[in-house]
Amino acid sequence: MIEVHHLTKRFGDTLAVDDLSFTVRPGRVTGFLGPNGAGKSTTMRMILGLDRPTAGFARVNGRSFAASPAPLREVGALLDARAVQGGRSAQHHLLSLAQSNGIPRQRVPEVLELVGLAAVAKRRIGGFSLGMLQRLGIAAALLGDPQVLIFDEPVNGLDPEGILWIRNLMRGLAAQGRTVFVSSHLMSEMAQTADQLIVIGRGRLLADVSMREFIARSATNRVRVRTPQGAALARVLGERGVGVTERDGYLELDGMSSTQVGDLAAAHHITIYELIEEQASLEAAFMEMTRESVEYQASAGDAATPAA
Amino acid sequence: MATNTLRAEHRIGPSAVAAGAARLPNVIRSEWTKLWSVRATVWTLLAMLVVTVGLSALFASTAATSTDPAMEHMRRDPTGTSLAGISLGQIVIVVLGVMSISTEYTSGSIRTSLIAVPRRLTLLGAKALVLAPVALVTGTVTSFAAFFVGQALLATGGINADLSDPQVLRAVVGGGLFLAGNALFGFALGAVLRSTASGITVAVAVLKILPELVAQLPGTLGDWAQKGFTSNAGQQILQVTPPADRLGPWTGYLVFTIWWVVILAIAAVLMRRRDA
């Protein structure tokens, strides 16, 4: 269980995390979603006691993480897989971590086997690919068999096999009743892994919903129609309270299914050449939600209005 | 590998993860592993031994054979001549001291270390408690090696000293103490500056360059600097007969120790306050 209460972090003039409160519960994968620069990593660092909050506090299993007597048994964390000393072998890296928390050294080959790095245990970390480093970071996180796991963008730099592996691993950890908190800036990644979603933008909480609810909420269907009688169709739809917009030779409308539009057109003898129903992607829903809080936005003509 | 790793989630539970904690003895064990699991440690310590003994041997053989009057002071102080290489070995062990903490920051591994050991002073203390005995043992070995090699060469000119001569044993033991103190001086600066490049630069400036420069300052400030500024104070423990206008051997070493202890205290305060 991770609890975050009114957590705030200010770096100079920048408010990186702004009065953030949420709870991450055990037994499920909780996705921590937000555009780059939204404050995900800073929040995770504050939960782990690496950064000191300007205000508010975070608790892990009911207390401040720094107060934990055996931190690696409490929380396993992978923040930045590249942040290791390249001169050390994988097994020595893990051994030093195990020793610091009094974890028996037999656990080192165990976790190396678990992440598929047993064959390179004696090799220096400096020669590892990013994918291998991610696996090593996960091995370190699992050393103490912790109940709480925190992963910051764990699939970055992984090949499809590695991504599938991590996804299954996280689902497996959650199924065992552990708390799994994983950040990403990609909705598509979360959609296949997370049960719960915490979305932030510019350090503020935008949503704390279940994945199911998020999908239901964002599944607005859009119907596109190509017809030579655009004005007539628009008028008929207008009478039923459905507005249309024209784009690229198509009429676009929300709030009515393609079946309803087809029936309506037939009833009014309106010719239809094409009738398309599109389901808005989760990615689009996520981008819509965070549109106003994207830190570094490409200079598009329709730049977002400032966040309220 | 694929089938192996895809099944990984079924084997997450450990065979046995017994109780334990991030207490100081465990963290010291961890830091000991960290220190010796990078090749740089052994190479740096070997380099300290080689440059110290090598330079001492060069001075000793020159002093033993030369009739140059300019070398007279070296012939009159055979112990000092055989320990002269320590001024070079000092730089090497300072680098080891700086790097034993700065590499955690330059690589970013300090975050992993602090997640495993969130009590920051425990981590800092464990690092210092591992570095200190390693530097003291290797520094003492280096100092004695330089002394014996140097005396063997000076003996060819019949001007060698003996450990049983007054103050000689203290000076040679002092060589080890001085090198160990320099390792901790570098460590303290590395902990404050959190960067290998600036740590080494500042350490060499403070321990090797500034001591000579500030001694040239006019008036009492210059006198004070000549006596008390870092290496000016610390080096007195290497002198068989310290000059009258300098601090005594143990007083000098104490002042030198106060220097790095104060810097280490600053590092401790900063480490508790700063974001990692």
Coordinates of C-alpha atoms in Angstrom, one line a residue:
Chain A
M1 CA 0.0 0.0 0.0
I2 CA 1.3 3.4 -1.0
E3 CA -0.4 6.6 0.3
V4 CA 0.4 10.0 -1.0
H5 CA -1.0 13.0 0.9
H6 CA -0.9 16.5 -0.6
L7 CA 2.5 15.8 -1.9
T8 CA 4.2 18.9 -3.4
K9 CA 7.6 19.5 -4.8
R10 CA 9.0 22.8 -6.0
F11 CA 12.3 23.2 -7.8
G12 CA 13.0 26.9 -7.8
D13 CA 10.1 28.5 -9.8
T14 CA 8.8 25.2 -11.1
L15 CA 6.1 23.3 -9.4
A16 CA 7.0 19.8 -10.3
V17 CA 4.4 18.1 -8.1
D18 CA 1.3 20.0 -7.1
D19 CA -0.8 18.9 -4.1
L20 CA -1.0 15.3 -5.2
S21 CA -3.0 12.8 -3.2
F22 CA -3.7 9.2 -4.1
T23 CA -3.6 5.6 -2.8
V24 CA -2.0 2.6 -4.5
R25 CA -3.6 -0.6 -3.3
P26 CA -2.3 -4.1 -3.2
G27 CA -3.4 -6.9 -5.5
R28 CA -3.5 -4.9 -8.7
V29 CA -1.3 -3.1 -11.1
T30 CA -1.7 0.6 -10.8
G31 CA -0.5 2.6 -13.8
F32 CA 1.0 6.0 -13.2
L33 CA 0.4 7.9 -16.4
G34 CA 1.3 11.3 -17.6
P35 CA 3.2 13.1 -20.3
N36 CA 7.0 13.5 -20.0
G37 CA 7.7 16.1 -17.4
A38 CA 4.4 15.6 -15.6
G39 CA 6.1 14.8 -12.3
K40 CA 5.9 11.0 -12.3
S41 CA 9.6 10.3 -11.5
T42 CA 9.7 13.1 -8.9
T43 CA 6.6 11.6 -7.2
M44 CA 8.3 8.2 -7.1
R45 CA 11.5 9.6 -5.8
M46 CA 9.6 11.3 -2.9
I47 CA 7.8 8.1 -2.1
L48 CA 11.2 6.5 -1.8
G49 CA 12.6 9.2 0.3
L50 CA 15.2 10.3 -2.3
D51 CA 13.7 13.8 -2.8
R52 CA 12.3 15.7 0.1
P53 CA 8.8 17.0 -0.4
T54 CA 8.2 20.8 -0.2
A55 CA 4.9 19.9 1.4
G56 CA 2.8 16.8 2.1
F57 CA 4.1 13.3 2.7
A58 CA 4.1 9.8 1.3
R59 CA 3.7 6.5 3.2
V60 CA 4.6 3.0 2.3
N61 CA 2.8 0.3 4.3
G62 CA 1.7 2.9 6.8
R63 CA 5.0 4.7 7.5
S64 CA 7.6 6.8 5.9
F65 CA 9.8 4.6 3.7
A66 CA 13.0 6.0 5.3
A67 CA 11.8 4.6 8.6
S68 CA 11.7 1.0 7.3
P69 CA 14.1 -1.3 9.2
A70 CA 14.6 -3.5 6.1
P71 CA 13.8 -1.3 3.1
L72 CA 14.5 -3.9 0.4
R73 CA 12.0 -6.3 2.0
E74 CA 9.4 -3.6 2.0
V75 CA 9.8 -2.0 -1.4
G76 CA 11.5 -3.1 -4.6
A77 CA 12.1 -0.2 -7.0
L78 CA 13.5 0.3 -10.5
L79 CA 13.9 3.9 -11.2
D80 CA 16.7 4.3 -13.8
A81 CA 18.2 1.0 -15.1
R82 CA 21.2 2.9 -16.5
A83 CA 22.1 4.2 -13.0
V84 CA 24.6 1.5 -12.1
Q85 CA 28.4 1.3 -11.9
G86 CA 29.6 -0.4 -15.0
G87 CA 32.8 -1.7 -13.5
R88 CA 31.0 -4.2 -11.3
S89 CA 29.7 -7.7 -12.3
A90 CA 25.9 -8.3 -12.1
Q91 CA 26.3 -10.7 -9.2
H92 CA 28.5 -8.3 -7.2
H93 CA 26.0 -5.5 -7.8
L94 CA 23.2 -7.6 -6.5
L95 CA 25.3 -9.1 -3.7
S96 CA 26.2 -5.6 -2.3
L97 CA 22.5 -4.8 -2.3
A98 CA 21.5 -8.0 -0.6
Q99 CA 24.2 -7.6 2.1
S100 CA 23.1 -4.1 2.9
N101 CA 19.7 -5.5 4.0
G102 CA 20.9 -8.8 5.5
I103 CA 19.4 -10.8 2.6
P104 CA 21.1 -14.2 2.3
R105 CA 23.5 -14.4 -0.7
Q106 CA 21.7 -17.5 -2.2
R107 CA 19.0 -15.0 -3.2
V108 CA 21.4 -13.4 -5.8
P109 CA 21.6 -16.4 -8.2
E110 CA 17.9 -16.9 -7.6
V111 CA 16.8 -13.5 -8.9
L112 CA 19.4 -13.6 -11.7
E113 CA 17.8 -16.9 -12.8
L114 CA 14.4 -15.3 -12.5
V115 CA 15.1 -12.4 -14.8
G116 CA 17.1 -14.6 -17.3
L117 CA 20.5 -13.1 -16.6
A118 CA 22.1 -16.2 -14.9
A119 CA 24.4 -16.8 -17.9
V120 CA 25.9 -13.3 -17.6
A121 CA 26.1 -13.1 -13.8
K122 CA 29.9 -12.7 -13.8
R123 CA 30.0 -10.2 -16.6
R124 CA 30.6 -6.5 -16.0
I125 CA 27.5 -4.4 -16.1
G126 CA 29.2 -1.9 -18.4
G127 CA 28.7 -4.2 -21.4
F128 CA 25.0 -4.8 -20.8
S129 CA 22.3 -3.6 -23.3
L130 CA 19.5 -1.5 -22.0
G131 CA 17.2 -4.5 -22.0
M132 CA 19.7 -6.4 -19.8
L133 CA 20.0 -3.5 -17.5
Q134 CA 16.2 -3.3 -17.1
R135 CA 16.2 -7.0 -16.2
L136 CA 19.1 -6.4 -13.7
G137 CA 17.1 -3.6 -12.2
I138 CA 14.1 -5.8 -11.8
A139 CA 16.3 -8.5 -10.3
A140 CA 17.4 -5.9 -7.7
A141 CA 13.8 -4.9 -7.0
L142 CA 12.9 -8.5 -6.4
L143 CA 15.9 -9.3 -4.1
G144 CA 14.0 -8.7 -0.8
D145 CA 10.8 -10.4 -2.0
P146 CA 9.0 -7.1 -1.2
Q147 CA 5.2 -6.5 -1.0
V148 CA 5.4 -3.2 -2.8
L149 CA 7.0 -2.7 -6.2
I150 CA 7.7 0.6 -7.9
F151 CA 8.8 0.7 -11.6
D152 CA 9.6 3.9 -13.5
E153 CA 9.1 3.4 -17.2
P154 CA 10.2 -0.3 -17.1
V155 CA 9.6 -1.1 -20.7
N156 CA 11.7 1.7 -22.2
G157 CA 14.3 0.3 -24.5
L158 CA 12.9 -3.3 -24.4
D159 CA 12.2 -5.5 -27.3
P160 CA 8.7 -7.0 -27.8
E161 CA 9.7 -10.2 -26.0
G162 CA 11.0 -8.1 -23.0
I163 CA 7.9 -6.0 -22.9
L164 CA 5.7 -9.1 -22.8
W165 CA 7.9 -10.5 -20.1
I166 CA 7.6 -7.4 -17.9
R167 CA 3.9 -7.2 -18.5
N168 CA 3.4 -10.8 -17.4
L169 CA 5.8 -10.3 -14.5
M170 CA 3.8 -7.3 -13.2
R171 CA 0.5 -9.0 -13.6
G172 CA 1.9 -12.1 -11.8
L173 CA 3.2 -9.9 -8.9
A174 CA -0.1 -8.2 -8.5
A175 CA -1.9 -11.6 -8.7
Q176 CA 0.2 -12.6 -5.7
G177 CA -1.4 -9.8 -3.7
R178 CA 1.5 -7.3 -4.1
T179 CA 1.2 -3.6 -4.7
V180 CA 2.5 -2.8 -8.2
F181 CA 3.0 0.8 -9.1
V182 CA 4.3 1.4 -12.6
S183 CA 4.8 4.6 -14.5
S184 CA 4.5 5.2 -18.2
H185 CA 3.9 7.9 -20.7
L186 CA 2.2 5.5 -23.1
M187 CA -1.5 4.7 -22.6
S188 CA -1.2 1.8 -25.0
E189 CA 1.2 0.1 -22.6
M190 CA -0.9 0.7 -19.6
A191 CA -4.1 -0.5 -21.3
Q192 CA -2.7 -4.0 -21.4
T193 CA -1.3 -4.1 -18.0
A194 CA -2.9 -1.8 -15.5
D195 CA -6.1 -2.4 -13.4
Q196 CA -6.1 1.1 -12.0
L197 CA -5.0 4.3 -13.5
I198 CA -3.6 7.4 -11.9
V199 CA -3.2 10.2 -14.5
I200 CA -1.2 13.3 -13.8
G201 CA -0.3 16.4 -15.8
R202 CA 1.9 19.3 -14.7
G203 CA 2.2 17.6 -11.3
R204 CA -1.6 17.6 -10.7
L205 CA -3.9 14.7 -10.4
L206 CA -6.1 14.5 -13.5
A207 CA -7.8 11.1 -12.9
D208 CA -7.7 8.2 -10.5
V209 CA -10.0 5.6 -12.0
S210 CA -10.1 1.9 -12.8
M211 CA -9.0 0.9 -16.2
R212 CA -12.5 -0.4 -17.0
E213 CA -14.1 2.9 -16.1
F214 CA -11.5 4.8 -18.1
I215 CA -12.3 2.7 -21.2
A216 CA -16.1 3.1 -20.7
R217 CA -15.7 6.8 -20.2
S218 CA -13.5 7.4 -23.2
A219 CA -15.2 5.1 -25.6
T220 CA -17.1 7.8 -27.5
N221 CA -18.0 6.6 -30.9
R222 CA -17.7 8.8 -33.9
V223 CA -19.6 8.2 -37.1
R224 CA -18.3 9.5 -40.4
V225 CA -20.6 9.7 -43.4
R226 CA -19.9 10.4 -47.1
T227 CA -23.1 11.6 -48.9
P228 CA -23.9 13.8 -51.8
Q229 CA -26.8 15.2 -49.8
G230 CA -24.8 16.6 -46.9
A231 CA -27.1 19.5 -46.2
A232 CA -30.2 17.3 -46.0
L233 CA -28.6 14.8 -43.7
A234 CA -27.3 17.6 -41.4
R235 CA -30.8 19.0 -41.2
V236 CA -32.4 15.7 -40.3
L237 CA -29.7 15.0 -37.7
G238 CA -30.1 18.5 -36.4
E239 CA -33.8 17.9 -35.8
R240 CA -32.7 15.1 -33.5
G241 CA -30.2 17.2 -31.6
V242 CA -27.1 15.7 -33.3
G243 CA -24.6 18.3 -34.6
V244 CA -22.3 17.5 -37.5
T245 CA -19.0 18.9 -38.6
E246 CA -17.6 18.5 -42.1
R247 CA -14.1 17.4 -42.7
D248 CA -12.3 16.1 -45.8
G249 CA -15.6 15.6 -47.6
Y250 CA -17.1 13.6 -44.7
L251 CA -19.8 14.6 -42.2
E252 CA -18.7 13.7 -38.6
L253 CA -21.0 13.2 -35.7
D254 CA -21.1 11.9 -32.1
G255 CA -23.9 10.5 -30.2
M256 CA -25.5 8.2 -32.7
S257 CA -24.5 4.8 -33.9
S258 CA -23.9 4.0 -37.6
T259 CA -27.0 1.8 -37.6
Q260 CA -29.2 4.7 -36.4
V261 CA -27.6 7.1 -39.0
G262 CA -28.2 4.5 -41.8
D263 CA -31.8 4.0 -40.8
L264 CA -32.4 7.7 -40.6
A265 CA -30.9 8.4 -44.0
A266 CA -33.0 5.6 -45.6
A267 CA -36.2 6.9 -44.0
H268 CA -35.5 10.3 -45.6
H269 CA -34.3 8.9 -48.9
I270 CA -30.8 10.3 -48.5
T271 CA -28.1 8.5 -50.5
I272 CA -25.1 7.3 -48.6
Y273 CA -21.9 6.3 -50.2
E274 CA -19.9 5.4 -47.0
L275 CA -20.8 5.0 -43.4
I276 CA -17.9 4.4 -40.9
E277 CA -18.0 4.0 -37.2
E278 CA -14.8 4.8 -35.4
Q279 CA -14.0 4.0 -31.8
A280 CA -11.8 6.6 -30.2
S281 CA -8.6 5.0 -29.0
L282 CA -7.5 5.1 -25.4
E283 CA -4.4 6.8 -26.5
A284 CA -6.6 9.6 -28.0
A285 CA -8.6 9.8 -24.8
F286 CA -5.5 10.0 -22.7
M287 CA -4.0 12.7 -24.9
E288 CA -7.3 14.6 -24.7
M289 CA -7.2 14.4 -21.0
T290 CA -3.6 15.7 -20.7
R291 CA -3.6 18.0 -23.7
E292 CA -3.6 21.1 -21.6
S293 CA -0.9 19.9 -19.3
V294 CA 1.7 18.8 -21.7
E295 CA 5.0 20.3 -20.6
Y296 CA 6.7 20.6 -24.0
Q297 CA 4.2 21.0 -26.7
A298 CA 5.0 21.0 -30.4
S299 CA 4.2 24.4 -31.8
A300 CA 0.9 23.5 -33.5
G301 CA -1.4 26.2 -34.7
D302 CA -4.2 25.2 -32.3
A303 CA -2.0 25.4 -29.2
A304 CA -3.9 24.5 -26.1
T305 CA -5.4 27.1 -23.9
P306 CA -3.7 27.4 -20.5
A307 CA -4.9 25.0 -17.9
A308 CA -7.4 26.4 -15.5
Chain B
M1 CA 15.2 -18.2 -22.8
A2 CA 11.8 -17.1 -23.9
T3 CA 9.9 -19.9 -22.3
N4 CA 12.0 -19.6 -19.2
T5 CA 11.4 -15.9 -18.7
L6 CA 7.8 -15.9 -19.6
R7 CA 7.1 -18.4 -16.8
A8 CA 9.1 -16.2 -14.4
E9 CA 6.1 -15.0 -12.5
H10 CA 5.4 -18.4 -11.1
R11 CA 8.8 -18.5 -9.4
I12 CA 9.0 -15.1 -7.8
G13 CA 8.8 -16.3 -4.2
P14 CA 12.3 -16.8 -2.7
S15 CA 13.4 -20.1 -1.3
A16 CA 14.1 -18.3 2.0
V17 CA 14.5 -14.6 2.6
A18 CA 15.3 -14.6 6.3
A19 CA 15.0 -11.6 8.6
G20 CA 17.6 -8.9 8.4
A21 CA 17.9 -5.2 8.3
A22 CA 19.8 -2.3 6.9
R23 CA 21.9 -1.8 10.0
L24 CA 25.4 -0.6 10.1
P25 CA 27.2 -4.0 10.1
N26 CA 25.2 -5.1 7.1
V27 CA 25.8 -1.9 5.3
I28 CA 29.6 -2.1 6.0
R29 CA 29.6 -5.6 4.5
S30 CA 27.8 -4.2 1.5
E31 CA 30.3 -1.4 1.1
W32 CA 33.2 -3.8 1.4
T33 CA 31.8 -5.8 -1.5
K34 CA 31.3 -2.6 -3.5
L35 CA 34.8 -1.4 -2.9
W36 CA 36.5 -4.6 -3.9
S37 CA 34.2 -5.5 -6.8
V38 CA 35.6 -2.8 -9.1
R39 CA 39.0 -3.2 -10.6
A40 CA 39.9 0.5 -10.0
T41 CA 40.3 -0.1 -6.3
V42 CA 43.1 -2.7 -6.7
W43 CA 44.8 -0.8 -9.5
T44 CA 44.7 2.5 -7.6
L45 CA 46.2 1.0 -4.4
L46 CA 48.9 -0.7 -6.5
A47 CA 49.6 2.6 -8.2
M48 CA 50.0 4.3 -4.8
L49 CA 52.5 1.6 -3.8
V50 CA 54.5 1.7 -7.0
V51 CA 54.7 5.5 -7.4
T52 CA 55.6 6.0 -3.7
V53 CA 58.3 3.4 -3.6
G54 CA 59.5 4.2 -7.0
L55 CA 60.0 7.9 -6.3
S56 CA 61.5 7.2 -2.9
A57 CA 63.9 4.8 -4.5
L58 CA 64.9 7.4 -7.1
F59 CA 65.6 10.0 -4.4
A60 CA 67.5 7.4 -2.2
S61 CA 69.7 6.2 -5.0
T62 CA 70.5 9.7 -6.1
A63 CA 71.3 10.8 -2.6
A64 CA 73.5 7.7 -2.0
T65 CA 75.7 8.3 -5.0
S66 CA 75.7 12.0 -5.5
T67 CA 78.3 14.3 -4.1
D68 CA 76.4 17.4 -5.1
P69 CA 76.2 19.8 -2.2
A70 CA 72.6 20.5 -3.1
M71 CA 71.7 16.9 -2.1
E72 CA 73.3 17.4 1.3
H73 CA 70.0 17.8 3.1
M74 CA 68.8 14.5 1.7
R75 CA 71.9 12.7 2.9
R76 CA 71.4 14.2 6.3
D77 CA 67.8 13.0 6.5
P78 CA 67.8 9.4 5.2
T79 CA 64.3 8.7 6.6
G80 CA 62.8 11.8 5.0
T81 CA 64.5 10.9 1.7
S82 CA 63.1 7.4 1.7
L83 CA 59.6 8.7 2.5
A84 CA 59.7 11.5 -0.2
G85 CA 57.6 9.4 -2.6
I86 CA 54.6 9.7 -0.2
S87 CA 54.0 13.2 -1.6
L88 CA 53.2 11.5 -4.9
G89 CA 51.4 8.5 -3.4
Q90 CA 49.2 11.1 -1.6
I91 CA 47.7 12.2 -4.9
V92 CA 46.8 8.7 -5.8
I93 CA 45.1 7.8 -2.6
V94 CA 43.2 11.1 -2.6
V95 CA 41.8 10.1 -6.0
L96 CA 40.7 6.7 -4.5
G97 CA 39.0 8.6 -1.6
V98 CA 37.1 10.9 -3.9
M99 CA 36.0 8.2 -6.2
S100 CA 34.8 5.8 -3.5
I101 CA 31.8 8.1 -3.1
S102 CA 31.7 10.4 -6.2
T103 CA 31.2 7.5 -8.6
E104 CA 27.9 6.7 -6.9
Y105 CA 26.8 10.2 -7.9
T106 CA 28.2 10.3 -11.4
S107 CA 26.7 6.9 -12.3
G108 CA 23.4 7.6 -10.5
S109 CA 23.8 4.4 -8.4
I110 CA 23.4 6.5 -5.2
R111 CA 19.7 6.3 -5.7
T112 CA 19.8 2.5 -5.7
S113 CA 22.1 2.6 -2.7
L114 CA 19.7 5.0 -0.8
I115 CA 16.7 2.9 -1.6
A116 CA 18.5 0.0 0.0
V117 CA 19.8 2.1 2.9
P118 CA 17.5 5.2 3.3
R119 CA 19.3 6.3 6.4
R120 CA 21.8 8.4 4.7
L121 CA 24.3 8.8 7.5
T122 CA 24.5 5.0 7.9
L123 CA 25.5 4.8 4.3
L124 CA 28.0 7.6 4.5
G125 CA 29.4 6.2 7.7
A126 CA 29.7 2.7 6.3
K127 CA 31.6 4.0 3.3
A128 CA 34.1 5.8 5.5
L129 CA 34.4 2.9 7.9
V130 CA 35.3 0.6 5.0
L131 CA 37.7 3.1 3.3
A132 CA 39.6 4.0 6.5
P133 CA 41.1 0.6 7.4
V134 CA 41.8 -0.2 3.8
A135 CA 43.7 3.1 3.3
L136 CA 45.5 2.7 6.7
V137 CA 46.7 -0.9 6.0
T138 CA 47.8 -0.2 2.4
G139 CA 49.2 3.2 3.3
T140 CA 51.3 1.6 6.1
V141 CA 52.5 -1.1 3.9
T142 CA 53.5 1.5 1.3
S143 CA 55.3 3.7 3.8
F144 CA 57.3 0.7 5.2
A145 CA 58.1 -0.5 1.7
A146 CA 59.3 2.9 0.7
F147 CA 61.4 3.1 3.9
F148 CA 63.1 -0.3 3.5
V149 CA 63.7 0.1 -0.2
G150 CA 65.1 3.6 0.4
Q151 CA 67.3 2.5 3.2
A152 CA 68.7 -0.4 1.3
L153 CA 69.7 2.0 -1.5
L154 CA 71.1 4.6 1.0
A155 CA 73.1 1.9 2.6
T156 CA 75.2 1.7 -0.5
G157 CA 76.4 5.2 0.4
G158 CA 76.6 4.3 4.1
I159 CA 74.1 6.9 5.1
N160 CA 71.0 4.8 6.0
A161 CA 68.8 5.2 9.0
D162 CA 67.3 2.4 11.2
L163 CA 63.8 1.9 12.6
S164 CA 65.3 1.9 16.1
D165 CA 66.8 5.4 15.6
P166 CA 64.9 8.1 17.5
Q167 CA 61.6 9.2 15.9
V168 CA 62.2 7.1 12.8
L169 CA 59.5 4.5 13.6
R170 CA 57.0 7.3 14.3
A171 CA 57.8 8.9 11.0
V172 CA 57.3 5.7 9.0
V173 CA 54.1 4.8 10.9
G174 CA 53.2 8.4 10.3
G175 CA 53.5 7.8 6.5
G176 CA 50.7 5.3 6.7
L177 CA 48.6 7.6 8.9
F178 CA 49.1 10.5 6.5
L179 CA 48.1 8.4 3.5
A180 CA 45.0 7.2 5.3
G181 CA 44.1 10.7 6.3
N182 CA 44.4 11.8 2.7
A183 CA 42.0 9.1 1.6
L184 CA 39.4 10.3 4.0
F185 CA 40.1 14.0 3.0
G186 CA 39.3 13.0 -0.6
F187 CA 36.3 11.1 0.5
A188 CA 34.9 14.0 2.5
L189 CA 35.4 16.4 -0.5
G190 CA 33.9 13.8 -2.9
A191 CA 30.8 13.6 -0.6
V192 CA 30.4 17.4 -0.6
L193 CA 31.0 17.9 -4.3
R194 CA 29.3 14.7 -5.6
S195 CA 31.4 14.7 -8.7
T196 CA 34.6 12.8 -9.6
A197 CA 36.1 15.6 -11.7
S198 CA 35.5 18.5 -9.4
G199 CA 36.3 16.3 -6.3
I200 CA 39.7 15.4 -7.6
T201 CA 40.4 19.0 -8.8
V202 CA 39.5 20.5 -5.5
A203 CA 41.3 17.8 -3.5
V204 CA 44.5 18.3 -5.4
A205 CA 44.2 22.1 -5.1
V206 CA 43.5 22.0 -1.4
L207 CA 46.1 19.3 -0.5
K208 CA 48.9 19.9 -3.0
I209 CA 48.8 23.4 -4.6
L210 CA 47.3 25.7 -2.0
P211 CA 49.5 24.6 0.9
E212 CA 52.6 26.0 -0.9
L213 CA 50.8 29.1 -2.1
V214 CA 49.1 30.2 1.1
A215 CA 52.4 29.8 3.0
Q216 CA 53.7 32.7 0.9
L217 CA 51.0 35.0 2.2
P218 CA 52.4 38.0 4.2
G219 CA 52.2 38.4 7.9
T220 CA 50.6 36.2 10.5
L221 CA 48.2 34.7 8.0
G222 CA 51.1 33.3 6.1
D223 CA 52.7 32.0 9.3
W224 CA 49.4 30.3 10.3
A225 CA 48.9 28.8 6.8
Q226 CA 52.4 27.5 6.7
K227 CA 51.8 25.7 10.0
G228 CA 48.1 24.7 9.8
F229 CA 46.9 24.6 6.2
T230 CA 46.0 20.9 5.3
S231 CA 49.1 19.1 4.1
N232 CA 51.4 21.7 5.8
A233 CA 50.1 20.4 9.1
G234 CA 49.7 16.8 8.1
Q235 CA 53.1 16.3 6.7
Q236 CA 54.8 17.0 10.0
I237 CA 54.2 13.4 11.1
L238 CA 56.6 12.3 8.4
Q239 CA 59.4 14.5 9.8
V240 CA 62.1 12.9 12.0
T241 CA 62.9 16.3 13.3
P242 CA 60.1 18.8 12.5
P243 CA 61.3 22.3 11.9
A244 CA 61.0 24.6 14.9
D245 CA 58.7 27.0 13.1
R246 CA 56.1 24.3 12.2
L247 CA 53.7 22.3 14.4
G248 CA 54.9 19.1 16.1
P249 CA 54.3 15.8 14.4
W250 CA 51.2 14.8 16.4
T251 CA 49.8 18.3 16.7
G252 CA 50.2 18.7 13.0
Y253 CA 48.5 15.4 12.3
L254 CA 45.6 16.4 14.7
V255 CA 45.1 19.7 12.8
F256 CA 45.1 17.8 9.5
T257 CA 42.5 15.4 10.9
I258 CA 40.3 18.3 12.1
W259 CA 40.4 19.6 8.5
W260 CA 38.8 16.5 7.0
V261 CA 36.5 15.7 9.9
V262 CA 35.0 19.2 9.5
I263 CA 34.6 18.7 5.8
L264 CA 33.0 15.3 6.4
A265 CA 30.6 16.8 8.9
I266 CA 29.6 19.3 6.3
A267 CA 29.1 16.4 3.9
A268 CA 26.9 14.7 6.4
V269 CA 24.7 17.7 6.9
L270 CA 24.4 18.3 3.2
M271 CA 23.7 14.6 2.5
R272 CA 20.8 14.7 4.9
R273 CA 19.4 17.8 3.4
R274 CA 19.9 17.4 -0.3
D275 CA 17.8 15.5 -2.8
A276 CA 19.6 12.4 -4.0

